[in-house]
Amino acid sequence: METFIILGALALLTRAGFALYAGGLVRAKNSAATVMRLLADLSISVVAFWAIGAAILFQRNNQWLGILRDLLVGIHTERSVVPFALIFVRLAMILTATGLVAGALAERCKFWPLCAASAVLAGFVLPATCGVTWTGWLAMHGFVDLAGGSALHVAGGAFALVAVVMVGPRAGKFNRDGSSSNIPGHNLPLAAMGVLLMLVGWIAYVIAGSAVILAPQSMREGAYGPGAMNVLLAAACAGLGSLLYTQVKYGKPEIVLTLAGIVGGMVSACAGGAWLPSWAAAITGLVAGVIVPLAVIALELRGRLDDPLGVIAIHIVGGAWGTIAAGIFIPIPLAPRGRGEQILIQAVGVIGIAIFAAAVSAALFLILRATVGLRSKEADEFDGLDLAEHDIGAYPDFQQNSIKSYHLREA
């Protein structure tokens, strides 16, 4: 169990990497606000999972949704059959997906609605999808998703997709003639460093997910190697795929799309985890490195969805493809129902998880829009959310810092 604690702690590096990635891909005037939202997401998600999420994830009353009383509101008795180490590693895994909404809605959404979204994701949606995937109905029908390619990433991406539709794009993103304006992030080296840091945490995260599902067999020393190698291979091949695609498409390698492709490759390795042969992980990552950038562009130009970090494409497309790829590539002994039926149950799981997460997201954001509202004020968006909501800038030496926010100027 000590191994699980170490893996879970290392998996938290994905949060640090995502904060750098998000902070670098937004404009300087919104960088501090974006990081603040991710800090709030971490705090709220941990408490929500401790209070009720764990009780939903580990329930054994039925194949769908219930509550394990021993874990409700953090109660843990000596008679409980769920060790703290297992709770901790599952929470570390869930935290890889709770910040997706904050990233997708960067630069134009109010602060507190995002906090509510974090609570619902960590306290209900993700524990429910993970429960039905890892021990519930889908697991009983042979669904393979060792580290949450669909249970976490498709679910989180679908939740974010609905939120983006309801909040709308940033001011100036789309033009009347149907074109889209490029709004570049302010610090690409920071974003790239975030991706590299995520890769370190992602290896621990996928190993942990595979180990929990495969335990006790996975506790053998040699069982961790395949998962680690698969993540690195998938990320590297995804980066190669993105480089080649953007070179052909634009005549030069495109940095932001390559970063998105690499993260999409990491996501695609989650479902198959340690079960994928290394050559299959390489193919899975290579395909992800092409289809994720394609999806980023298509969602923006055709879907007119404003997603500054490419969260929706990375996690829905990367996660869905990785889940289907697990059905295609895992060895036959691990898919006793046959290849065709395995692929079918993988597809059913992806679609069902996406629909569930999107439905809960729609209900939540409809309530929030009718009560507290979702969109930041136009003047706040113009000034930047750093100053408007937090009265501080990420780079005070290089920004005008005598203005706090428009409402304080008027006072």
Coordinates of C-alpha atoms in Angstrom, one line a residue, residues 22-262:
A22 CA -3.1 26.7 -18.5
G23 CA -1.3 29.7 -17.2
G24 CA 0.9 29.9 -20.3
L25 CA -1.9 29.5 -22.9
V26 CA -4.1 32.3 -21.6
R27 CA -3.3 36.0 -22.0
A28 CA -1.1 37.7 -19.3
K29 CA -4.0 39.6 -17.9
N30 CA -5.8 36.3 -17.0
S31 CA -2.8 34.2 -16.0
A32 CA -3.1 34.6 -12.2
A33 CA -6.9 34.2 -12.3
T34 CA -6.5 30.9 -14.2
V35 CA -4.1 29.6 -11.7
M36 CA -6.3 30.7 -8.8
R37 CA -9.2 28.8 -10.3
L38 CA -7.1 25.7 -10.5
L39 CA -6.0 26.1 -6.8
A40 CA -9.6 26.5 -5.8
D41 CA -10.6 23.5 -7.9
L42 CA -8.0 21.4 -6.1
S43 CA -9.2 22.4 -2.7
I44 CA -12.9 22.0 -3.4
S45 CA -12.4 18.7 -5.3
V46 CA -10.5 17.1 -2.4
V47 CA -13.1 18.1 0.1
A48 CA -16.0 17.0 -2.1
F49 CA -14.4 13.6 -2.8
W50 CA -13.7 13.2 0.9
A51 CA -17.2 14.2 1.9
I52 CA -19.3 12.1 -0.6
G53 CA -17.3 11.1 -3.7
A54 CA -15.5 8.3 -2.1
A55 CA -18.7 6.9 -0.6
I56 CA -20.1 6.8 -4.2
L57 CA -17.0 5.4 -5.9
F58 CA -16.4 2.5 -3.4
Q59 CA -20.1 1.5 -2.9
R60 CA -21.0 -2.1 -3.4
N61 CA -24.7 -2.0 -3.0
N62 CA -25.4 -2.4 -6.8
Q63 CA -23.8 -2.1 -10.2
W64 CA -24.8 1.6 -10.7
L65 CA -25.0 4.2 -8.0
G66 CA -25.1 4.0 -4.2
I67 CA -23.3 5.1 -1.1
L68 CA -20.9 3.3 1.2
R69 CA -21.8 4.7 4.6
D70 CA -18.4 4.1 6.1
L71 CA -17.0 6.8 3.8
L72 CA -19.8 9.3 3.8
V73 CA -18.5 12.7 5.0
G74 CA -15.1 11.3 5.5
I75 CA -16.0 8.7 8.1
H76 CA -13.6 5.8 8.1
T77 CA -13.9 3.0 10.6
E78 CA -11.5 0.2 11.4
R79 CA -14.1 -2.2 10.0
S80 CA -14.1 -0.5 6.6
V81 CA -12.9 -2.7 3.8
V82 CA -11.4 0.3 1.9
P83 CA -7.9 1.3 2.9
F84 CA -6.9 4.9 3.0
A85 CA -4.1 4.3 0.5
L86 CA -6.6 3.1 -2.1
I87 CA -8.8 6.1 -1.4
F88 CA -5.8 8.4 -1.8
V89 CA -4.7 7.0 -5.1
R90 CA -8.2 7.1 -6.5
L91 CA -8.5 10.7 -5.5
A92 CA -5.2 11.6 -7.1
M93 CA -6.4 10.0 -10.3
I94 CA -9.7 11.9 -10.2
L95 CA -7.9 15.2 -9.7
T96 CA -6.4 14.8 -13.2
A97 CA -9.9 15.6 -14.6
T98 CA -11.5 18.0 -12.2
G99 CA -9.7 21.1 -13.5
L100 CA -10.8 20.7 -17.1
V101 CA -13.8 23.0 -16.8
A102 CA -11.7 25.8 -15.4
G103 CA -9.3 25.4 -18.4
A104 CA -12.0 25.3 -21.0
L105 CA -13.8 28.4 -19.6
A106 CA -10.6 30.4 -19.1
E107 CA -10.7 34.2 -19.5
R108 CA -14.5 34.8 -19.4
C109 CA -16.3 32.8 -16.7
K110 CA -17.1 33.9 -13.2
F111 CA -15.1 32.4 -10.3
W112 CA -17.8 30.8 -8.1
P113 CA -19.7 28.9 -10.8
L114 CA -16.4 27.1 -11.6
C115 CA -16.1 26.2 -7.9
A116 CA -19.6 24.7 -8.0
A117 CA -18.6 22.7 -11.1
S118 CA -15.5 21.3 -9.3
A119 CA -17.7 20.2 -6.4
V120 CA -20.1 18.4 -8.6
L121 CA -17.4 16.8 -10.7
A122 CA -15.4 15.5 -7.8
G123 CA -18.3 14.8 -5.5
F124 CA -20.6 13.0 -7.9
V125 CA -19.9 12.8 -11.6
L126 CA -16.5 11.3 -11.7
P127 CA -17.0 9.0 -8.7
A128 CA -20.1 7.7 -10.4
T129 CA -18.5 7.1 -13.8
C130 CA -15.4 5.6 -12.2
G131 CA -17.5 3.3 -10.0
V132 CA -19.6 1.9 -12.9
T133 CA -16.4 1.5 -15.0
W134 CA -14.0 -0.1 -12.5
T135 CA -16.4 -2.3 -10.4
G136 CA -19.9 -1.7 -11.7
W137 CA -22.0 -2.6 -14.7
L138 CA -19.4 -1.8 -17.4
A139 CA -16.7 -3.7 -15.5
M140 CA -18.9 -6.8 -15.3
H141 CA -19.4 -6.7 -19.0
G142 CA -15.7 -6.6 -19.7
F143 CA -15.2 -2.9 -20.3
V144 CA -11.4 -2.0 -20.1
D145 CA -10.4 1.3 -18.7
L146 CA -7.6 0.8 -16.3
A147 CA -6.7 4.5 -15.7
G148 CA -9.9 6.4 -16.6
G149 CA -9.5 7.2 -20.3
S150 CA -13.3 7.4 -20.5
A151 CA -14.3 7.3 -16.8
L152 CA -12.2 10.4 -16.1
H153 CA -11.2 12.1 -19.3
V154 CA -14.2 11.6 -21.6
A155 CA -16.5 12.4 -18.6
G156 CA -14.5 15.6 -17.7
G157 CA -14.3 16.6 -21.4
A158 CA -18.1 16.1 -22.0
F159 CA -18.8 18.1 -18.8
A160 CA -16.6 20.9 -20.1
L161 CA -18.1 20.8 -23.6
V162 CA -21.6 21.6 -22.3
A163 CA -20.1 24.4 -20.1
V164 CA -18.4 26.0 -23.1
V165 CA -21.6 26.0 -25.1
M166 CA -23.5 27.6 -22.3
V167 CA -21.0 30.3 -21.4
G168 CA -20.1 31.2 -25.0
P169 CA -16.8 32.4 -26.5
R170 CA -14.4 35.1 -25.4
A171 CA -15.1 38.6 -26.7
G172 CA -13.5 39.0 -30.1
K173 CA -13.0 35.3 -30.7
F174 CA -15.4 34.9 -33.6
N175 CA -16.2 37.5 -36.3
R176 CA -19.3 38.3 -38.1
D177 CA -18.0 36.9 -41.4
G178 CA -17.7 33.4 -39.7
S179 CA -13.9 33.6 -39.2
S180 CA -12.1 32.9 -36.0
S181 CA -9.5 35.3 -34.4
N182 CA -6.4 33.8 -33.0
I183 CA -5.9 34.8 -29.3
P184 CA -2.4 33.5 -28.5
G185 CA -1.3 32.6 -25.0
H186 CA 1.3 34.8 -23.4
N187 CA 4.0 32.2 -22.5
L188 CA 4.5 29.1 -24.6
P189 CA 7.7 28.0 -22.8
L190 CA 5.6 28.0 -19.6
A191 CA 3.0 25.9 -21.3
A192 CA 5.6 23.5 -22.7
M193 CA 7.1 23.1 -19.3
G194 CA 3.7 22.2 -18.0
V195 CA 3.3 19.5 -20.5
L196 CA 6.6 18.0 -19.6
L197 CA 5.7 18.1 -15.9
M198 CA 2.4 16.5 -16.7
L199 CA 4.2 13.6 -18.4
V200 CA 6.1 12.8 -15.2
G201 CA 2.9 12.7 -13.2
W202 CA 1.0 10.9 -15.9
I203 CA 3.4 7.9 -15.8
A204 CA 2.7 7.5 -12.1
Y205 CA -1.0 8.1 -12.6
V206 CA -1.4 5.4 -15.3
I207 CA 0.8 2.9 -13.3
A208 CA -1.4 3.5 -10.2
G209 CA -4.6 3.0 -12.2
S210 CA -3.3 -0.2 -13.7
A211 CA -1.9 -1.4 -10.4
V212 CA -5.2 -1.0 -8.5
I213 CA -7.2 -2.9 -11.2
L214 CA -4.6 -5.7 -11.5
A215 CA -3.7 -6.0 -7.8
P216 CA -2.5 -8.2 -6.2
Q217 CA -0.7 -9.5 -9.4
S218 CA 0.5 -6.0 -10.2
M219 CA 2.4 -5.7 -6.9
R220 CA 5.2 -7.8 -8.5
E221 CA 8.2 -5.5 -9.3
G222 CA 8.1 -6.2 -13.0
A223 CA 4.4 -5.3 -13.4
Y224 CA 5.0 -1.5 -13.4
G225 CA 7.2 -1.4 -16.5
P226 CA 4.7 -1.8 -19.3
G227 CA 2.4 1.0 -18.0
A228 CA 5.3 3.4 -17.7
M229 CA 6.7 2.6 -21.1
N230 CA 3.3 2.8 -22.7
V231 CA 2.7 6.4 -21.5
L232 CA 6.1 7.6 -22.6
L233 CA 5.7 5.9 -26.0
A234 CA 2.2 7.2 -26.5
A235 CA 3.3 10.7 -25.6
A236 CA 6.4 10.6 -27.9
C237 CA 4.5 9.1 -30.8
A238 CA 1.7 11.6 -30.4
G239 CA 4.2 14.5 -30.5
L240 CA 5.7 13.0 -33.6
G241 CA 2.3 12.7 -35.2
S242 CA 1.4 16.3 -34.4
L243 CA 4.7 17.6 -35.7
L244 CA 4.3 15.7 -39.0
Y245 CA 0.6 16.8 -39.3
T246 CA 1.2 20.5 -38.7
Q247 CA 4.3 20.4 -41.0
V248 CA 2.2 19.1 -43.8
K249 CA -0.8 21.3 -43.0
Y250 CA 0.9 24.6 -42.3
G251 CA 4.4 24.2 -43.8
K252 CA 6.0 24.4 -40.3
P253 CA 5.6 22.6 -36.9
E254 CA 2.9 24.4 -34.8
I255 CA 3.8 24.5 -31.2
V256 CA 0.3 24.8 -29.5
L257 CA -1.2 22.0 -31.5
T258 CA 1.9 19.8 -30.8
L259 CA 1.5 20.4 -27.1
A260 CA -2.2 19.5 -27.4
G261 CA -1.3 16.4 -29.4
I262 CA 1.2 15.2 -26.7

